[in-house]
Amino acid sequence: MGWPLDFDARPYGRPFTYHRMTGLGLRLELVDVSVQPEFLRNWDPDGRPMPALDC
C-alpha cells in the first residue's frame, strides 16, 4: 500500500513488519493473520477476531 517499511521481521522467522506513516505520525504493525488465534488465546481470550487486510 506504499507505506514505508520501518522493520521487517520475516527474515528472522517472525510474521510481522513495521511501517511508518509519517504524515499521520503513526507506526503500524502488520502481522500475518495465521497468528491471530494464538494471539487472541494468550492476550484477549474473549476478544473477537480482527478482519484481515486485503493488500
Steps between C-alpha positions, in 0.01 A plus 500: 500500500804725476570533871876533560647189661653574841591143605444158343513204740428239232869431425530406869211254483241730657170583322488880535619830354497857625413788269532873567211723395682830541215723384279364777776459758428126529702182509292208374568134581373250244483139617418189301138403564608139567625602848170661602349195678806466725507877564136502607543189714796658687410870513124536458315168548159668476601718205352480153721420201628802311433522126789436264621776270484422130813679379 
